[in-house]
Every structure is written in C-alpha cells, then in structure tokens.
mmCIF file with all atom_site columns, C-alpha atoms in Angstrom:
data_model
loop_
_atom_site.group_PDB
_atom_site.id
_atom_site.type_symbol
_atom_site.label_atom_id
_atom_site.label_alt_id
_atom_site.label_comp_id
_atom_site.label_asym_id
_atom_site.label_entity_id
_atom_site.label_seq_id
_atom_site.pdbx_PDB_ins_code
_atom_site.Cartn_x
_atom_site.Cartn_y
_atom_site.Cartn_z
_atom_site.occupancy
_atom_site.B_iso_or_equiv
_atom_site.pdbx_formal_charge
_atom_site.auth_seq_id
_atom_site.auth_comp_id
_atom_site.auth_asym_id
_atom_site.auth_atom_id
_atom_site.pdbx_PDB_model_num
ATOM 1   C CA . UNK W 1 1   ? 12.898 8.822   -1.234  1.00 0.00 ? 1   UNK W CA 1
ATOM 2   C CA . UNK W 1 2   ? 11.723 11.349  -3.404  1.00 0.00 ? 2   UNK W CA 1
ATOM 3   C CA . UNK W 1 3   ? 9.044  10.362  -6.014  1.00 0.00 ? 3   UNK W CA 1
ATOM 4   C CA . UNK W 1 4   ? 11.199 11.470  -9.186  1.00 0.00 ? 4   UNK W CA 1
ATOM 5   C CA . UNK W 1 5   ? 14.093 9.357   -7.249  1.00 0.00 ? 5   UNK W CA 1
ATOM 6   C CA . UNK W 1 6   ? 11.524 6.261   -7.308  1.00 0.00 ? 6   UNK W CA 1
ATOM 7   C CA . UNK W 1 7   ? 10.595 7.026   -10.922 1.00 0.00 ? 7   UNK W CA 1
ATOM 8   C CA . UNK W 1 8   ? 14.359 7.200   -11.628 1.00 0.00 ? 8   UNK W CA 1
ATOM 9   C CA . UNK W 1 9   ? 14.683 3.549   -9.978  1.00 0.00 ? 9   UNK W CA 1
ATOM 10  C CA . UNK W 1 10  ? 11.931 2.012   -11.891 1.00 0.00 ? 10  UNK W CA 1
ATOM 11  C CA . UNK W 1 11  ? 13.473 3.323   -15.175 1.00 0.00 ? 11  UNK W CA 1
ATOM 12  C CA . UNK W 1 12  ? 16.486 2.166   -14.674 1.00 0.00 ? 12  UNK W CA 1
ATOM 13  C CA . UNK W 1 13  ? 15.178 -1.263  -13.887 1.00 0.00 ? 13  UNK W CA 1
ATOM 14  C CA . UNK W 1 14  ? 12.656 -1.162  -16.955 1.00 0.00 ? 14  UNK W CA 1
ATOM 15  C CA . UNK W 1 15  ? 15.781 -0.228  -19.042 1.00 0.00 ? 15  UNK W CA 1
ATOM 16  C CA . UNK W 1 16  ? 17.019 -3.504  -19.115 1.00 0.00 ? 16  UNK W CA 1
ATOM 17  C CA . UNK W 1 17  ? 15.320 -6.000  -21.774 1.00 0.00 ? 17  UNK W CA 1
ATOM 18  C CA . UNK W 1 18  ? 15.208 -9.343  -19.824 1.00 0.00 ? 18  UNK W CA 1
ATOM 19  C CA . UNK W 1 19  ? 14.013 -7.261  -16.556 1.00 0.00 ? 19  UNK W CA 1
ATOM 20  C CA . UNK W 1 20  ? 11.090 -6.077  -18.841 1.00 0.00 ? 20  UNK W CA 1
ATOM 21  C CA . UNK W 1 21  ? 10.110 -9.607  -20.092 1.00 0.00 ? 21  UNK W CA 1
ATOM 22  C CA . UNK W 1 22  ? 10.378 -10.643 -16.237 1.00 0.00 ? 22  UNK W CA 1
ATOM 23  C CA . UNK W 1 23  ? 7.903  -8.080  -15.751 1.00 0.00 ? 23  UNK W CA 1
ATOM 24  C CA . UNK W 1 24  ? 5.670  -9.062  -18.436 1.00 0.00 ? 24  UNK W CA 1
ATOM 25  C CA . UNK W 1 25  ? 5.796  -12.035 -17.479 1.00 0.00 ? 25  UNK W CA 1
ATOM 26  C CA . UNK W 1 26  ? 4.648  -11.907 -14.033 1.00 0.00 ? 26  UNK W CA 1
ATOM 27  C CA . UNK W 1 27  ? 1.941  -9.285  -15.102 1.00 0.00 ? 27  UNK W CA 1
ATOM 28  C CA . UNK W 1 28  ? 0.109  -12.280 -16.913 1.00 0.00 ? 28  UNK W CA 1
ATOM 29  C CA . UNK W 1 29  ? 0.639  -14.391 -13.215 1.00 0.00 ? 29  UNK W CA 1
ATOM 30  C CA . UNK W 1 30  ? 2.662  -14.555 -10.026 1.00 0.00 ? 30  UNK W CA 1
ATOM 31  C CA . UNK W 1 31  ? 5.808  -17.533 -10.638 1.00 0.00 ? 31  UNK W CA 1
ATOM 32  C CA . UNK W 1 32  ? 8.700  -18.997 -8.350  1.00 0.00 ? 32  UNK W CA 1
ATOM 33  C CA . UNK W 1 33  ? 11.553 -17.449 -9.705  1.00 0.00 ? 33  UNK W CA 1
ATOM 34  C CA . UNK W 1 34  ? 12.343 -21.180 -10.640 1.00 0.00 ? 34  UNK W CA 1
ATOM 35  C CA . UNK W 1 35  ? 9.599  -20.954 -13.343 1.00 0.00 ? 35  UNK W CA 1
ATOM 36  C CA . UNK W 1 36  ? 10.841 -17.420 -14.684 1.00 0.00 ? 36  UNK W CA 1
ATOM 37  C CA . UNK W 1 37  ? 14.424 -19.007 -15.032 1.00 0.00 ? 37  UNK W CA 1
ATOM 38  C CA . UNK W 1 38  ? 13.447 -21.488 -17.399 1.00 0.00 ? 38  UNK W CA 1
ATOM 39  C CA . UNK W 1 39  ? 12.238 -18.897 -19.797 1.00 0.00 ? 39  UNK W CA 1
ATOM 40  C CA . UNK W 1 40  ? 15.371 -17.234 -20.097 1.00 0.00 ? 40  UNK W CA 1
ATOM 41  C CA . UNK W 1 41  ? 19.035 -18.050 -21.516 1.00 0.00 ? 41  UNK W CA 1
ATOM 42  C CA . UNK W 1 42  ? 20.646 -16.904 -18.271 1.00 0.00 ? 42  UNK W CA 1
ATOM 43  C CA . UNK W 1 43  ? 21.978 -18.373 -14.573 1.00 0.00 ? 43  UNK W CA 1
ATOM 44  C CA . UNK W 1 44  ? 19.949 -18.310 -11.254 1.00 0.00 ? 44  UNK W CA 1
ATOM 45  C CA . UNK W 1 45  ? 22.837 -15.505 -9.971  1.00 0.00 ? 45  UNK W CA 1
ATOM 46  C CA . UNK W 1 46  ? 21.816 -13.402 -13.324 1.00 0.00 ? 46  UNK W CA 1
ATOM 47  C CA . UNK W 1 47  ? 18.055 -14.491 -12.404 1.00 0.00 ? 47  UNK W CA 1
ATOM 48  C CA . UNK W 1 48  ? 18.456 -13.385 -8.660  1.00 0.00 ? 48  UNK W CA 1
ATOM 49  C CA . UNK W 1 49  ? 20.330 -10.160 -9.075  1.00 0.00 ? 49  UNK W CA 1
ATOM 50  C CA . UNK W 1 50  ? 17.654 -9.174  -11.855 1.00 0.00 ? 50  UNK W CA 1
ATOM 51  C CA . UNK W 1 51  ? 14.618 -9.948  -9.300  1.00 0.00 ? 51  UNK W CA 1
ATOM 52  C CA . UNK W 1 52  ? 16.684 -7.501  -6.747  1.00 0.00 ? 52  UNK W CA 1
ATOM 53  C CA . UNK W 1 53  ? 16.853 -4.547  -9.027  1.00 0.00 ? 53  UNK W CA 1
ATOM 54  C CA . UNK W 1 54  ? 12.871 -4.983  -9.376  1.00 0.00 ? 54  UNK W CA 1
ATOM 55  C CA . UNK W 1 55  ? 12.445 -5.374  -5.824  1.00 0.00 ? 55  UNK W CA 1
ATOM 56  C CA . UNK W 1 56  ? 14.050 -2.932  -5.315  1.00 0.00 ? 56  UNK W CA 1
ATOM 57  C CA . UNK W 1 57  ? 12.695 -0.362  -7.741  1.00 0.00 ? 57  UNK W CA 1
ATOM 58  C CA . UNK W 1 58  ? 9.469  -1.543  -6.035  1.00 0.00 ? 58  UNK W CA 1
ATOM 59  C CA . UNK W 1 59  ? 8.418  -2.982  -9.310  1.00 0.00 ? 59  UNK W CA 1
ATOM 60  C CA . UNK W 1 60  ? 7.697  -6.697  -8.197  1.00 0.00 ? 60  UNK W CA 1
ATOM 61  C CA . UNK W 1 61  ? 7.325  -7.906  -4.599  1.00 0.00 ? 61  UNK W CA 1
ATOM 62  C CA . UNK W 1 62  ? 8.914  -11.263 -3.451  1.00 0.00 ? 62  UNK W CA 1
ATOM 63  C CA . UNK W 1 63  ? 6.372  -13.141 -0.948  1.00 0.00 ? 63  UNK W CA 1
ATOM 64  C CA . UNK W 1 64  ? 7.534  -16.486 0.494   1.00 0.00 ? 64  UNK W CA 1
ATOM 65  C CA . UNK W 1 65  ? 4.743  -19.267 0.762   1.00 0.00 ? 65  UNK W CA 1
ATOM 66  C CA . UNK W 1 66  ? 6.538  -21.782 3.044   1.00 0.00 ? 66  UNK W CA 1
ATOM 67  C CA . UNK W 1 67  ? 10.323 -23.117 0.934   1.00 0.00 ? 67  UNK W CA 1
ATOM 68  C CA . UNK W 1 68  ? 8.928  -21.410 -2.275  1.00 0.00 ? 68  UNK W CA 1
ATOM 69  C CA . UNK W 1 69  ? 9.310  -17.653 -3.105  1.00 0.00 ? 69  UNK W CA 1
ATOM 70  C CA . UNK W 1 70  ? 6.796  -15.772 -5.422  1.00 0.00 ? 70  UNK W CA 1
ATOM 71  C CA . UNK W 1 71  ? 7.058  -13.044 -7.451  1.00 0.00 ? 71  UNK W CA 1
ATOM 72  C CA . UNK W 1 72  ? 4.084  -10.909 -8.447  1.00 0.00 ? 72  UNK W CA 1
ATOM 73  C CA . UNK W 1 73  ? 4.522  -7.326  -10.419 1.00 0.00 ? 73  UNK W CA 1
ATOM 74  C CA . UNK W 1 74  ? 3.406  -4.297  -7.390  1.00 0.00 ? 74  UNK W CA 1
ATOM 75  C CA . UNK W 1 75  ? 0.311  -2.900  -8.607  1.00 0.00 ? 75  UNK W CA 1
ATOM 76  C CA . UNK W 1 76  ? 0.634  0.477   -6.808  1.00 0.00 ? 76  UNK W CA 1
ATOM 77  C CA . UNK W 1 77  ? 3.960  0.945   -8.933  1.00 0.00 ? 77  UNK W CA 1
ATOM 78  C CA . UNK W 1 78  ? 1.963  0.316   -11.770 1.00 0.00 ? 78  UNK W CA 1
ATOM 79  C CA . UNK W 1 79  ? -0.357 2.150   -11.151 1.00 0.00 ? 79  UNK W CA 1
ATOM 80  C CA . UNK W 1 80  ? 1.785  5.549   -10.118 1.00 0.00 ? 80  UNK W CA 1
ATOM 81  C CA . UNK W 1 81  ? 4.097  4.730   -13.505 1.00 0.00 ? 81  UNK W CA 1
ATOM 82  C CA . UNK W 1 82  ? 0.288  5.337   -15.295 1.00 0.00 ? 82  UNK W CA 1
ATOM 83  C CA . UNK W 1 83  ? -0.457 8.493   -13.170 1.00 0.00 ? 83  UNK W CA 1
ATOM 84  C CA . UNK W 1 84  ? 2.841  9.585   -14.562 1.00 0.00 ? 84  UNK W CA 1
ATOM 85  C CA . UNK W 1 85  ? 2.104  8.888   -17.992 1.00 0.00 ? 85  UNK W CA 1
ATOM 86  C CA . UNK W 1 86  ? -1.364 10.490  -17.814 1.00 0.00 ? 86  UNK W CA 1
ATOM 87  C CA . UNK W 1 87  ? -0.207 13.881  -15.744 1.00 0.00 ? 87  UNK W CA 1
ATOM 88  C CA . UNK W 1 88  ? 2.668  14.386  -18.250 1.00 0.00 ? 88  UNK W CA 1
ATOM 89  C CA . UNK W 1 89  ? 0.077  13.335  -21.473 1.00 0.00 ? 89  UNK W CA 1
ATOM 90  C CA . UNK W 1 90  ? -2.866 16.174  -20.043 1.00 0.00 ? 90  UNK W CA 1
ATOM 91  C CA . UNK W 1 91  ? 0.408  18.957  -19.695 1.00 0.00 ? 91  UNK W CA 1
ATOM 92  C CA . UNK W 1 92  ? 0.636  18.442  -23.485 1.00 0.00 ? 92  UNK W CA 1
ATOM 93  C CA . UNK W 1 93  ? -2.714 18.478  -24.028 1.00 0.00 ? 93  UNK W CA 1
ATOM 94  C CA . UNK W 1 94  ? -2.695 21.471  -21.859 1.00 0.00 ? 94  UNK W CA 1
ATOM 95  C CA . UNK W 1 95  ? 0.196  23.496  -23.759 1.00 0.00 ? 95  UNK W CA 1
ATOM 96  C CA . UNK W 1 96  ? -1.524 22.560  -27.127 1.00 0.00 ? 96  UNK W CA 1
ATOM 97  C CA . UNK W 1 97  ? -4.736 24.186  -26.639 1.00 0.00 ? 97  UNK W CA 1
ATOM 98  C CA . UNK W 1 98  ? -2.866 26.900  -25.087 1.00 0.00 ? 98  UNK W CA 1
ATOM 99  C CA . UNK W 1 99  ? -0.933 27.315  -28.425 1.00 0.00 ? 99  UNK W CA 1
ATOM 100 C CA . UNK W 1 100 ? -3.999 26.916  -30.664 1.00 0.00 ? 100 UNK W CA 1
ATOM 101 C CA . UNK W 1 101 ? -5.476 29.474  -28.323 1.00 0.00 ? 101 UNK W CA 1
ATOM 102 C CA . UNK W 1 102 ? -3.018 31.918  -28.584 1.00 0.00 ? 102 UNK W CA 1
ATOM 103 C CA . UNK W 1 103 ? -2.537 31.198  -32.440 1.00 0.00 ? 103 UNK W CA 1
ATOM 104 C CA . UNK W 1 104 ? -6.352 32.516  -32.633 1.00 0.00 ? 104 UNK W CA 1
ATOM 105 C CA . UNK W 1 105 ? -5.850 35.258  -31.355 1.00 0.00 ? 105 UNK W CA 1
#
C-alpha cells in the first residue's frame, strides 16, 4: 500500500468521533476492549467493528494475553501521522519565506 493510501485509511478512521475517543483513550493506557465498551453508549458489534477499522488503518494493534485481548494505539502510526504534519508545516514555512523573499525584491 502506498503511503498516501495508508494516510487515507487512518483519516478515514480518525473521521469518526467515537473511533477518536477510542484512540484517546488507549493513548493514556492499553484496555480490553471490555473496558473501552463501558465508556461508550454503544453495543460490543458497534465496539468490535470500530476496533477493526483502527486495526486496520494500523492505528491500534490488538495483542491477545491468554482469553483477554488488548488494545494499545501503534506508535509508529503516530509517529508517521506527526512526520506528516511536520513535512507539510516546514513546506509552508518554506513557501512563506519564499514569498517574503520575493516581495523584497
């Protein structure tokens, strides 16, 4: 997969509120998806399906630890999402001196 294709994918999943919360959630600490549950107004299907389209996006990663599964957020996702954030911030950066520059002249 292409890396705009995985930034696409983690998006998408970030676009939905309770998947953000999830993530925020298990940014403070890894938690059973039976723990996450109980912080939200929805059903363990809802729950499930939500933790997929993480997974998925490679957002959170789903270990088991014997009958119980945890969820912790991927810190290499994190971690390119900031790369992102910090190429695309120096381009500005980048294009405003250039305009300042070019305004001097």
């Amino acid at each position: 997969m292409s890396e705009e294709k995985d930034y696409v994918a983690i998006f998408k999943a970030l676009a939905d509120e309770t998947r953000l919360e999830i993530v925020k959630m298990l940014a403070q600490q890894a938690q059973c998806p039976c723990h996450i549950l109980q912080a939200f107004d929805i059903s363990q299907p809802t729950l499930s399906y939500h933790i997929k389209v993480l997974c998925e996006a490679g957002i959170i990663e789903g270990k088991r630890q014997g009958a119980v599964m945890e969820c912790r957020v991927n810190p290499e996702k994190i971690r390119a999402l900031k790369l992102l954030f910090k190429n695309i911030e120096q381009t500005l950066e980048n294009n405003i001196n250039t305009s300042i520059t070019k305004g001097n002249d």
